[in-house]
Amino acid sequence: MDNTEASVYLSQFIGKNLRIHTTDDRVFGGQMKCTDKDRNIILALTYEYRAPPADVIREAVEASGNPSVPVTWNSRYVGLVVVPGPHVKKIEFEDSGRSGVVL
Amino acid sequence: MDPKMDSGFLLPNETLEDSYNVLAPILPEEVIGIMDQLLCYEMAWHTGYPLSQTLFTSVYIDKLLWPEPKTVEEAQFYRGDLPAGRRPGVLLEVLRAYCLALVKCCDFVIAKITGRDYFEEEDFCTHTYNRVLFVQVPLDVFLRELDAAVERMEDTDLEMSSSLRKAIISRLDFRRDFLRALDLDCPLEHLSNYWPPILSNLTSIFTTQQLGKTVPGSFSTKIQRRLASTVPPRPIVELEFKDAFEKLKQLCIDCEEATRFTSLEPDPLEYQSFLLVFASRAPTPLPYSRSYLATLLFHPQILNATSSLPLTDVRTLVLPCSTILSPANWSFSPPRNPLLPKPPRLQLALLVDEFIERTGQPYLDFWTALGQNTCRLRRMLTHVIGGWDQLQTDASIVDADLMRVVTEMGMRDEVMDSPLTVWVYQKKLWMIEKCVLLGFEQDIYLPDEYGGMYHFLSLISGRRKVVLEAISAHFVTRARQLQHADQLPEAADVEDGAQHIASLISEADGVSSLGAALASFYTVLLYLKVLPRPARPFSSQELRFELRMKPFLALQPPEVPPFKDWLDKVQPYGPYELPSPSFLADVQNADSQLWSNMDANIKRAKEAFSAVMKIGATNAKCGGVKEAWARDVKGVLASCVALGIAVAGVRSRVARSGGGIKMEVEMGVQGLGIGIEIPLMGTAKRYAEGWVVAKVVKG
């Protein structure tokens, strides 16, 4: 992919909702505003999601007896954030039609 | 990842949420501990810290407020249904009632403070982080909860030592009284009944504080992650119980004092002196107390009194028993034919109305400034003075029209020259004086600037005195006219009014004389090189002068003397480093004009302030704050005496030193044995805060 192609490809996600997984196992869902060559990404209207602590999950599993019992993730609104490139593990594109596409 | 940039950053093994269980049973000691801790945080918030670092660090309060409850019943330490066995116990219910009332207190406080002029994050933080503090829920709901809690506590089935029981009940009682007093809709007539019960209850809280047991786990900084997502948690503000208790007591005492405002004579000048005394209370009233007083001041019942405040002010000062302000003027109707001239009395009424309307904004600004703490009062005054300067120009236009109409009516001799301009000018000069005096009060000026600033102060109050003397002369003429016209009650009124003017004249005279005495005293000290003079490699005296005079430079007529004139006054013997030989001669001669002028000024100031004292608080329009007023005047008198002693001390030392002074003056050698102690602000070493009198000590 040359420079122009790459730019065109990335531009299509501007203003679209992305889900970014980070190295500390948080997920940030927000509207992509811009990015740079170091993969730093600016998200607007972002929510931060985090899995509950291990012992909470263990308790929930023990209580229900079902090893794949759903637990609710903690979420909080963080607004406009920069996700530093080195910490990005995975980026998902939230398409309104489909549930999510891994980029 | 950077913990300073990322509010969601967690250390290894750190959890996002706290594991504190709010439904776990607690001991009565712990209830007391939590309640007292909450009180500490509440007061820390009152002193200006955000809720996120104070009350909102409580896990209990967090559970009550989030997720947002739709009703008060829903505001529990849990949401949804709980099995009967897991429901919170009696003590938790009591704590819940206390917390609910506390939250409502915060709501009232925010509403009161935001209702008046305040400065967000400078005075107070009103941010509630999207938590709704039961804005819609009326007061009685909380009172009911508290009453129910008290009943639960009084239940004999509840096993608990009686001292603990009493301690908890007294805290609930306090919260109920406090909540009532903070209520926004208290009727003016009953205001003074709200604060005394709180004060009487406070001691029992203080003495039982040691019964409590702190529960550190029930407060957490982690909640801040959910309150404000963009900043990482900041430490909890710890205010010791002793200090918090003092703050609370001060808040109640200040508010109680503020309620006296409603019983003042309906006179703007009385209001003014009350506000000034309130602002200079030590320690400085908290933002809530100030808003409390300001709300009273701007209460429709007070502001919309029968006659408008500026009008009363004008009448008191320049237009006693005058036809211009006669109520009858307002009863004339304009002629049907618009081409016919209006009756002269109607013209007067219209002109006065026009002026009063124009006065509105500057007048309001002035009152707003008076409602602030003294530091901001000084800064705001510098702007208010500008507004009044504009007003003075406009007043002169209205005055010209007034004079024309009055001349037509053939009563020119009943009215003084340009009364409205004089009124505005007098007030403006007073504000400039106040501004400078507040500067001294707050140690804005350095010791080597004292001379120059006191000289300026003396200049301004001298000018005010001249203006006031013209007013006084008018009062005398007016009283005589009324006596000749056999209007004896009116004549008596005018004579009473003249007492106020007399008080103002004496005060202006005193300020001017004492200012002049201090100015020459500090000038001599500068020449003797006993005042500290910081090295200022990058500034010049002219620039420093301009900086100090900045707020007054644009005024018309000009109040600030040209730099050259000012310099001649503050450096009468040439530069401080190299005074002319005549200084030596003068300073060593105890009978020289230099010293005799100083003595004369001190004497005159003493006489003037004694006269103010004699004319009394009521005539000074300080009847509502008699004690504070008397203390202030006595303080200034004491300052005069102290200055007399200081002057005598310096004079005798200089005289005794003989030739040594030459060395001292010419070479700046310290060796005369004159040392100077400047009493700093807030050390209670000044007799009057605005009058800095140096003390002469052995150097």
Coordinates of C-alpha atoms in Angstrom, one line a residue, chain B residues 173 379 427 477 678:
Chain B
D173 CA -30.3 17.4 65.9
R379 CA -9.5 45.0 43.4
K427 CA -18.5 58.9 46.9
T477 CA -27.9 78.0 54.5
I678 CA 6.9 47.4 60.9

